[in-house]
PDB file of C-alpha atoms in Angstrom:
ATOM      1  CA  MET A   1     -13.619  99.604 123.079  1.00 47.00           C
ATOM      2  CA  ALA A   2     -12.909 103.286 122.492  1.00 47.00           C
ATOM      3  CA  GLU A   3     -14.382 105.005 119.642  1.00 50.00           C
ATOM      4  CA  LYS A   4     -10.868 106.811 118.771  1.00 50.00           C
ATOM      5  CA  TYR A   5      -9.647 103.325 117.358  1.00 51.00           C
ATOM      6  CA  THR A   6     -11.254 103.378 113.908  1.00 55.00           C
ATOM      7  CA  LYS A   7      -8.364 103.322 111.433  1.00 87.00           C
ATOM      8  CA  GLU A   8      -6.156 100.096 111.604  1.00 86.00           C
ATOM      9  CA  GLU A   9      -3.274 102.234 110.780  1.00 87.00           C
ATOM     10  CA  GLU A  10      -3.788 104.023 113.734  1.00 91.00           C
ATOM     11  CA  ILE A  11      -4.575 101.316 115.884  1.00 92.00           C
ATOM     12  CA  LEU A  12      -1.258  99.204 114.666  1.00 91.00           C
ATOM     13  CA  LYS A  13       0.847 102.538 115.735  1.00 90.00           C
ATOM     14  CA  ARG A  14      -0.493 102.884 119.058  1.00 92.00           C
ATOM     15  CA  ALA A  15       0.055  99.109 119.508  1.00 92.00           C
ATOM     16  CA  SER A  16       3.486  98.805 118.355  1.00 91.00           C
ATOM     17  CA  GLN A  17       4.315 102.029 120.826  1.00 91.00           C
ATOM     18  CA  GLY A  18       2.659  99.299 123.539  1.00 90.00           C
ATOM     19  CA  ASP A  19      -0.636 100.728 124.073  1.00 92.00           C
ATOM     20  CA  ALA A  20      -2.648  97.810 125.485  1.00 92.00           C
ATOM     21  CA  GLU A  21      -5.925  99.082 124.744  1.00 94.00           C
ATOM     22  CA  ALA A  22      -5.207  99.281 121.044  1.00 93.00           C
ATOM     23  CA  PHE A  23      -3.694  95.936 121.253  1.00 94.00           C
ATOM     24  CA  GLY A  24      -7.119  94.921 122.778  1.00 94.00           C
ATOM     25  CA  VAL A  25      -9.099  96.027 119.869  1.00 94.00           C
ATOM     26  CA  LEU A  26      -6.686  94.082 117.333  1.00 94.00           C
ATOM     27  CA  TYR A  27      -7.295  91.111 119.611  1.00 95.00           C
ATOM     28  CA  GLU A  28     -11.210  91.475 119.287  1.00 95.00           C
ATOM     29  CA  ARG A  29     -10.955  92.272 116.028  1.00 94.00           C
ATOM     30  CA  TYR A  30      -9.257  88.934 114.927  1.00 95.00           C
ATOM     31  CA  ALA A  31      -8.897  86.403 117.520  1.00 95.00           C
ATOM     32  CA  PRO A  32     -12.136  84.926 116.210  1.00 94.00           C
ATOM     33  CA  ARG A  33     -10.759  84.431 112.801  1.00 92.00           C
ATOM     34  CA  ILE A  34      -7.634  83.054 114.119  1.00 94.00           C
ATOM     35  CA  PHE A  35      -9.213  80.635 116.247  1.00 93.00           C
ATOM     36  CA  ASN A  36     -11.417  78.916 113.272  1.00 88.00           C
ATOM     37  CA  TYR A  37      -8.321  78.821 111.233  1.00 88.00           C
ATOM     38  CA  VAL A  38      -6.365  76.926 113.976  1.00 89.00           C
ATOM     39  CA  TYR A  39      -9.093  74.961 114.962  1.00 86.00           C
ATOM     40  CA  TYR A  40      -9.770  73.862 111.547  1.00 81.00           C
ATOM     41  CA  ARG A  41      -6.155  72.730 110.976  1.00 81.00           C
ATOM     42  CA  THR A  42      -5.609  71.136 114.115  1.00 81.00           C
ATOM     43  CA  GLY A  43      -9.353  69.480 114.898  1.00 78.00           C
ATOM     44  CA  ASN A  44      -9.214  70.117 118.478  1.00 83.00           C
ATOM     45  CA  VAL A  45     -10.703  72.939 120.529  1.00 89.00           C
ATOM     46  CA  HIS A  46      -8.358  72.865 123.354  1.00 92.00           C
ATOM     47  CA  ASP A  47      -5.211  73.099 121.221  1.00 92.00           C
ATOM     48  CA  ALA A  48      -6.954  75.746 119.160  1.00 92.00           C
ATOM     49  CA  GLU A  49      -7.328  78.069 122.133  1.00 95.00           C
ATOM     50  CA  ASP A  50      -4.007  77.256 123.340  1.00 95.00           C
ATOM     51  CA  LEU A  51      -2.271  78.052 119.812  1.00 96.00           C
ATOM     52  CA  THR A  52      -4.660  81.079 119.161  1.00 96.00           C
ATOM     53  CA  ALA A  53      -3.316  82.627 122.479  1.00 96.00           C
ATOM     54  CA  ARG A  54       0.110  81.868 121.754  1.00 96.00           C
ATOM     55  CA  VAL A  55      -0.499  83.562 118.197  1.00 96.00           C
ATOM     56  CA  PHE A  56      -1.574  86.777 120.002  1.00 96.00           C
ATOM     57  CA  GLN A  57       1.496  86.817 122.445  1.00 96.00           C
ATOM     58  CA  ARG A  58       3.964  86.317 119.817  1.00 95.00           C
ATOM     59  CA  ALA A  59       2.291  89.117 117.902  1.00 95.00           C
ATOM     60  CA  LEU A  60       2.233  91.201 121.079  1.00 93.00           C
ATOM     61  CA  LYS A  61       5.875  90.346 121.425  1.00 93.00           C
ATOM     62  CA  HIS A  62       6.831  91.270 118.039  1.00 92.00           C
ATOM     63  CA  ILE A  63       4.529  93.772 116.798  1.00 91.00           C
ATOM     64  CA  HIS A  64       7.170  96.843 117.065  1.00 85.00           C
ATOM     65  CA  ARG A  65       8.414  94.892 113.820  1.00 83.00           C
ATOM     66  CA  TYR A  66       5.463  94.470 111.680  1.00 84.00           C
ATOM     67  CA  THR A  67       5.622  96.520 108.621  1.00 78.00           C
ATOM     68  CA  ASP A  68       2.863  96.826 105.989  1.00 71.00           C
ATOM     69  CA  ARG A  69       4.033  95.844 102.832  1.00 69.00           C
ATOM     70  CA  GLY A  70       0.813  96.145 100.863  1.00 69.00           C
ATOM     71  CA  LEU A  71      -0.909  93.198 102.836  1.00 71.00           C
ATOM     72  CA  PRO A  72      -3.217  93.452 105.621  1.00 81.00           C
ATOM     73  CA  PHE A  73      -2.271  92.908 109.344  1.00 89.00           C
ATOM     74  CA  SER A  74      -4.568  89.765 109.264  1.00 89.00           C
ATOM     75  CA  ALA A  75      -1.938  87.981 106.594  1.00 86.00           C
ATOM     76  CA  TRP A  76       0.887  88.473 109.378  1.00 90.00           C
ATOM     77  CA  LEU A  77      -1.081  86.739 112.064  1.00 93.00           C
ATOM     78  CA  TYR A  78      -2.278  84.170 109.652  1.00 91.00           C
ATOM     79  CA  ARG A  79       1.444  83.458 108.890  1.00 89.00           C
ATOM     80  CA  ILE A  80       2.302  83.737 112.793  1.00 93.00           C
ATOM     81  CA  ALA A  81      -0.681  80.761 113.068  1.00 92.00           C
ATOM     82  CA  HIS A  82       0.599  78.955 110.277  1.00 88.00           C
ATOM     83  CA  ASN A  83       4.022  78.424 111.668  1.00 89.00           C
ATOM     84  CA  LEU A  84       2.856  77.635 115.089  1.00 92.00           C
ATOM     85  CA  VAL A  85       0.351  75.172 113.668  1.00 89.00           C
ATOM     86  CA  ALA A  86       2.781  73.472 111.674  1.00 85.00           C
ATOM     87  CA  ASN A  87       5.234  73.185 114.778  1.00 88.00           C
ATOM     88  CA  TRP A  88       2.164  71.394 116.800  1.00 89.00           C
ATOM     89  CA  HIS A  89       2.162  68.991 113.778  1.00 80.00           C
ATOM     90  CA  ARG A  90       5.697  67.901 114.109  1.00 81.00           C
ATOM     91  CA  ASP A  91       5.461  67.840 118.171  1.00 81.00           C
ATOM     92  CA  HIS A  92       2.419  65.542 117.727  1.00 75.00           C
ATOM     93  CA  SER A  93       4.096  63.450 115.073  1.00 62.00           C
ATOM     94  CA  HIS A  94       0.495  62.921 113.293  1.00 52.00           C
ATOM     95  CA  HIS A  95      -1.669  64.851 111.019  1.00 49.00           C
ATOM     96  CA  GLN A  96      -4.977  65.456 112.158  1.00 49.00           C
ATOM     97  CA  GLU A  97      -7.856  65.387 109.581  1.00 48.00           C
ATOM     98  CA  ILE A  98      -9.249  69.079 109.207  1.00 52.00           C
ATOM     99  CA  ALA A  99     -12.638  69.221 110.208  1.00 51.00           C
ATOM    100  CA  LEU A 100     -13.977  70.097 106.655  1.00 52.00           C
ATOM    101  CA  ASP A 101     -17.188  68.938 107.698  1.00 48.00           C
ATOM    102  CA  GLU A 102     -17.659  71.640 110.111  1.00 50.00           C
ATOM    103  CA  VAL A 103     -15.858  74.176 107.493  1.00 48.00           C
ATOM    104  CA  LEU A 104     -18.557  74.002 104.985  1.00 51.00           C
ATOM    105  CA  PRO A 105     -21.836  75.577 105.188  1.00 48.00           C
ATOM    106  CA  THR A 106     -24.595  73.133 105.615  1.00 47.00           C
ATOM    107  CA  ARG A 107     -27.871  73.913 102.931  1.00 47.00           C
ATOM    108  CA  THR A 108     -31.183  72.812 103.876  1.00 47.00           C
ATOM    109  CA  SER A 109     -34.482  72.672 102.473  1.00 46.00           C
ATOM    110  CA  SER A 110     -36.992  71.781 105.007  1.00 49.00           C
ATOM    111  CA  ASP A 111     -39.672  71.945 102.542  1.00 56.00           C
ATOM    112  CA  HIS A 112     -38.630  69.770  99.813  1.00 58.00           C
ATOM    113  CA  PRO A 113     -37.331  66.458 101.649  1.00 59.00           C
ATOM    114  CA  GLU A 114     -36.057  65.121  98.233  1.00 59.00           C
ATOM    115  CA  ALA A 115     -33.813  68.334  97.739  1.00 55.00           C
ATOM    116  CA  THR A 116     -32.536  68.082 101.173  1.00 56.00           C
ATOM    117  CA  PHE A 117     -31.565  64.306 100.626  1.00 55.00           C
ATOM    118  CA  LEU A 118     -29.784  65.485  97.367  1.00 55.00           C
ATOM    119  CA  GLN A 119     -28.117  68.710  98.773  1.00 60.00           C
ATOM    120  CA  ASN A 120     -26.586  66.684 102.008  1.00 65.00           C
ATOM    121  CA  GLU A 121     -25.261  63.798  99.248  1.00 70.00           C
ATOM    122  CA  GLU A 122     -23.813  66.197  97.505  1.00 72.00           C
ATOM    123  CA  GLN A 123     -22.076  67.855 100.567  1.00 72.00           C
ATOM    124  CA  GLU A 124     -21.213  64.404 101.668  1.00 76.00           C
ATOM    125  CA  ILE A 125     -19.400  63.702  98.232  1.00 77.00           C
ATOM    126  CA  LEU A 126     -17.517  66.861  98.178  1.00 78.00           C
ATOM    127  CA  LEU A 127     -16.195  66.381 101.869  1.00 76.00           C
ATOM    128  CA  ARG A 128     -15.013  63.101 100.658  1.00 78.00           C
ATOM    129  CA  ALA A 129     -13.125  64.705  97.920  1.00 81.00           C
ATOM    130  CA  ILE A 130     -11.744  67.178  99.615  1.00 81.00           C
ATOM    131  CA  ARG A 131     -10.498  65.042 102.184  1.00 79.00           C
ATOM    132  CA  ARG A 132      -8.359  62.976  99.493  1.00 84.00           C
ATOM    133  CA  LEU A 133      -6.291  66.035  98.619  1.00 86.00           C
ATOM    134  CA  PRO A 134      -2.859  66.398 100.452  1.00 86.00           C
ATOM    135  CA  PRO A 135      -2.965  68.676 103.350  1.00 82.00           C
ATOM    136  CA  ASN A 136      -1.507  71.796 101.905  1.00 86.00           C
ATOM    137  CA  ARG A 137      -4.283  71.831  99.202  1.00 89.00           C
ATOM    138  CA  GLN A 138      -7.141  71.209 101.913  1.00 86.00           C
ATOM    139  CA  HIS A 139      -4.873  74.494 103.843  1.00 84.00           C
ATOM    140  CA  LEU A 140      -5.266  76.377 100.576  1.00 90.00           C
ATOM    141  CA  LEU A 141      -9.274  75.586 100.415  1.00 88.00           C
ATOM    142  CA  ILE A 142      -9.650  76.960 103.413  1.00 84.00           C
ATOM    143  CA  LEU A 143      -7.958  79.935 103.407  1.00 87.00           C
ATOM    144  CA  LYS A 144      -9.354  80.608 100.016  1.00 88.00           C
ATOM    145  CA  PHE A 145     -13.191  80.018 100.458  1.00 83.00           C
ATOM    146  CA  VAL A 146     -13.730  79.856 104.284  1.00 78.00           C
ATOM    147  CA  GLU A 147     -11.159  83.115 105.323  1.00 80.00           C
ATOM    148  CA  ASP A 148     -11.894  84.575 101.847  1.00 84.00           C
ATOM    149  CA  LEU A 149      -8.494  85.865 101.491  1.00 87.00           C
ATOM    150  CA  SER A 150      -6.707  86.489  98.262  1.00 89.00           C
ATOM    151  CA  ASN A 151      -3.984  84.649  96.674  1.00 91.00           C
ATOM    152  CA  ALA A 152      -1.408  87.290  97.578  1.00 89.00           C
ATOM    153  CA  GLU A 153      -2.194  87.022 101.254  1.00 88.00           C
ATOM    154  CA  ILE A 154      -2.393  83.324 101.000  1.00 91.00           C
ATOM    155  CA  GLY A 155       1.254  83.127  99.807  1.00 91.00           C
ATOM    156  CA  ARG A 156       2.445  85.309 102.374  1.00 86.00           C
ATOM    157  CA  ILE A 157       0.813  82.740 105.012  1.00 86.00           C
ATOM    158  CA  MET A 158       2.007  79.375 103.012  1.00 87.00           C
ATOM    159  CA  GLY A 159       5.398  81.119 102.201  1.00 87.00           C
ATOM    160  CA  ARG A 160       4.981  81.147  98.296  1.00 91.00           C
ATOM    161  CA  SER A 161       4.459  83.151  95.810  1.00 93.00           C
ATOM    162  CA  GLU A 162       1.376  84.778  94.446  1.00 93.00           C
ATOM    163  CA  GLY A 163       2.075  82.959  91.146  1.00 94.00           C
ATOM    164  CA  ALA A 164       2.811  79.433  92.968  1.00 95.00           C
ATOM    165  CA  ILE A 165      -0.462  79.904  94.730  1.00 95.00           C
ATOM    166  CA  LYS A 166      -2.564  80.576  91.488  1.00 94.00           C
ATOM    167  CA  SER A 167      -0.776  77.251  90.233  1.00 95.00           C
ATOM    168  CA  LEU A 168      -1.207  74.976  93.228  1.00 94.00           C
ATOM    169  CA  TYR A 169      -4.942  76.475  93.146  1.00 93.00           C
ATOM    170  CA  HIS A 170      -5.626  75.474  89.710  1.00 93.00           C
ATOM    171  CA  ARG A 171      -4.150  72.089  90.196  1.00 93.00           C
ATOM    172  CA  THR A 172      -6.004  71.450  93.210  1.00 92.00           C
ATOM    173  CA  LEU A 173      -9.576  72.035  91.355  1.00 91.00           C
ATOM    174  CA  LEU A 174      -8.449  69.890  88.817  1.00 91.00           C
ATOM    175  CA  ALA A 175      -7.723  67.211  91.170  1.00 90.00           C
ATOM    176  CA  LEU A 176     -10.749  68.286  93.229  1.00 88.00           C
ATOM    177  CA  ARG A 177     -12.965  67.739  89.925  1.00 88.00           C
ATOM    178  CA  ALA A 178     -11.328  64.361  89.305  1.00 88.00           C
ATOM    179  CA  TYR A 179     -11.949  63.276  92.637  1.00 86.00           C
ATOM    180  CA  LEU A 180     -15.999  64.658  92.557  1.00 83.00           C
ATOM    181  CA  GLU A 181     -16.225  62.685  89.208  1.00 83.00           C
ATOM    182  CA  GLU A 182     -15.260  59.443  90.557  1.00 82.00           C
ATOM    183  CA  GLU A 183     -17.527  59.940  93.938  1.00 73.00           C
ATOM    184  CA  SER A 184     -20.418  61.085  91.674  1.00 70.00           C
ATOM    185  CA  GLU A 185     -20.127  57.742  89.505  1.00 70.00           C
ATOM    186  CA  TYR A 186     -19.700  55.826  92.614  1.00 64.00           C
ATOM    187  CA  TRP A 187     -22.838  57.367  94.117  1.00 59.00           C
ATOM    188  CA  GLN A 188     -24.960  56.982  90.796  1.00 60.00           C
ATOM    189  CA  GLU A 189     -23.657  53.154  90.816  1.00 63.00           C
ATOM    190  CA  SER A 190     -24.855  52.728  94.310  1.00 58.00           C
ATOM    191  CA  LEU A 191     -28.588  54.575  93.538  1.00 56.00           C
ATOM    192  CA  LEU A 192     -29.236  52.294  90.466  1.00 59.00           C
ATOM    193  CA  HIS A 193     -27.766  49.043  91.872  1.00 57.00           C
ATOM    194  CA  PRO A 194     -28.947  49.236  95.524  1.00 54.00           C
ATOM    195  CA  GLY A 195     -27.986  46.163  98.020  1.00 52.00           C
ATOM    196  CA  GLU A 196     -25.829  44.428  95.487  1.00 50.00           C
ATOM    197  CA  GLU A 197     -22.711  44.284  98.024  1.00 44.00           C
ATOM    198  CA  GLU A 198     -25.104  42.430 100.452  1.00 40.00           C
TER     199      GLU A 198
END
């Protein structure tokens, strides 16, 4: 893509004036992140591709309305994606479990099989604990740790104030810690007394 599009403000200005090449730069920059976000929320590649395309169709249609209010353009795109995914869940009238095992990085250590086993067990415990959280809290964790967004950006996407996001994040971590303690105790018991349920 042309090197003249280096500053996002200039790219946005040109895109809002109908410059297709400038919008293409935005698409190339943000499409992979939006796709990942949508996929984590739907768990389905085909639906994620379709919804990602719709996010950018809507963005193209309304980009002239976008105004920078101290948050990046990506937050505006995530908000569009959030709304479309919410509609998708309503239309499908079911909750698709977020594919958290694909979200969290897998650590391996081929030199130390015992360490690898423990790391895999720790990750499985973490995944089970996260899956016990309500969907909005799983959503928060994805935006915070996978997408690396600030509380203000997450608030814009989820339609809440920055303070509300801080509070939700604090409550989420407390709940997660409690779940992890339960899971860890169960795991330790199963190691100490294997096969008792047989």
